[in-house]
Amino acid sequence: IKDATLKRLQDYSGTKQRLSQLLDEKQQRELEQELEEERPPPVTPCEPILHEEIK
């Protein structure tokens, strides 16, 4: 697999560094997607209740 990957990189004028960058970008997108999925649902704020003495 390693040789096939290196050959394909050479065929497309790529480098190991470029492959690493592409993998990093993919991992970053996956992480961002996971963070978006884990966000809690939006909430509505409570109406403040003030005592008459404070108003």
mmCIF file with all atom_site columns, N, CA and C in Angstrom, residues 50-55:
data_model
loop_
_atom_site.group_PDB
_atom_site.id
_atom_site.type_symbol
_atom_site.label_atom_id
_atom_site.label_alt_id
_atom_site.label_comp_id
_atom_site.label_asym_id
_atom_site.label_entity_id
_atom_site.label_seq_id
_atom_site.pdbx_PDB_ins_code
_atom_site.Cartn_x
_atom_site.Cartn_y
_atom_site.Cartn_z
_atom_site.occupancy
_atom_site.B_iso_or_equiv
_atom_site.pdbx_formal_charge
_atom_site.auth_seq_id
_atom_site.auth_comp_id
_atom_site.auth_asym_id
_atom_site.auth_atom_id
_atom_site.pdbx_PDB_model_num
ATOM 1  N N  . LEU A 1 50 ? -38.210 40.857 39.490 1.00 0.00 ? 50 LEU A N  1
ATOM 2  C CA . LEU A 1 50 ? -37.672 41.844 40.417 1.00 0.00 ? 50 LEU A CA 1
ATOM 3  C C  . LEU A 1 50 ? -38.701 42.156 41.496 1.00 0.00 ? 50 LEU A C  1
ATOM 4  N N  . HIS A 1 51 ? -38.187 42.304 42.705 1.00 0.00 ? 51 HIS A N  1
ATOM 5  C CA . HIS A 1 51 ? -39.069 42.696 43.803 1.00 0.00 ? 51 HIS A CA 1
ATOM 6  C C  . HIS A 1 51 ? -39.497 44.148 43.604 1.00 0.00 ? 51 HIS A C  1
ATOM 7  N N  . GLU A 1 52 ? -40.619 44.489 44.154 1.00 0.00 ? 52 GLU A N  1
ATOM 8  C CA . GLU A 1 52 ? -41.133 45.851 44.033 1.00 0.00 ? 52 GLU A CA 1
ATOM 9  C C  . GLU A 1 52 ? -40.152 46.871 44.613 1.00 0.00 ? 52 GLU A C  1
ATOM 10 N N  . GLU A 1 53 ? -39.419 46.496 45.640 1.00 0.00 ? 53 GLU A N  1
ATOM 11 C CA . GLU A 1 53 ? -38.488 47.425 46.282 1.00 0.00 ? 53 GLU A CA 1
ATOM 12 C C  . GLU A 1 53 ? -37.332 47.786 45.357 1.00 0.00 ? 53 GLU A C  1
ATOM 13 N N  . ILE A 1 54 ? -37.011 46.919 44.448 1.00 0.00 ? 54 ILE A N  1
ATOM 14 C CA . ILE A 1 54 ? -35.880 47.144 43.549 1.00 0.00 ? 54 ILE A CA 1
ATOM 15 C C  . ILE A 1 54 ? -36.304 47.945 42.326 1.00 0.00 ? 54 ILE A C  1
ATOM 16 N N  . LYS A 1 55 ? -37.532 47.832 41.907 1.00 0.00 ? 55 LYS A N  1
ATOM 17 C CA . LYS A 1 55 ? -37.990 48.511 40.692 1.00 0.00 ? 55 LYS A CA 1
ATOM 18 C C  . LYS A 1 55 ? -37.923 49.985 40.787 1.00 0.00 ? 55 LYS A C  1
#
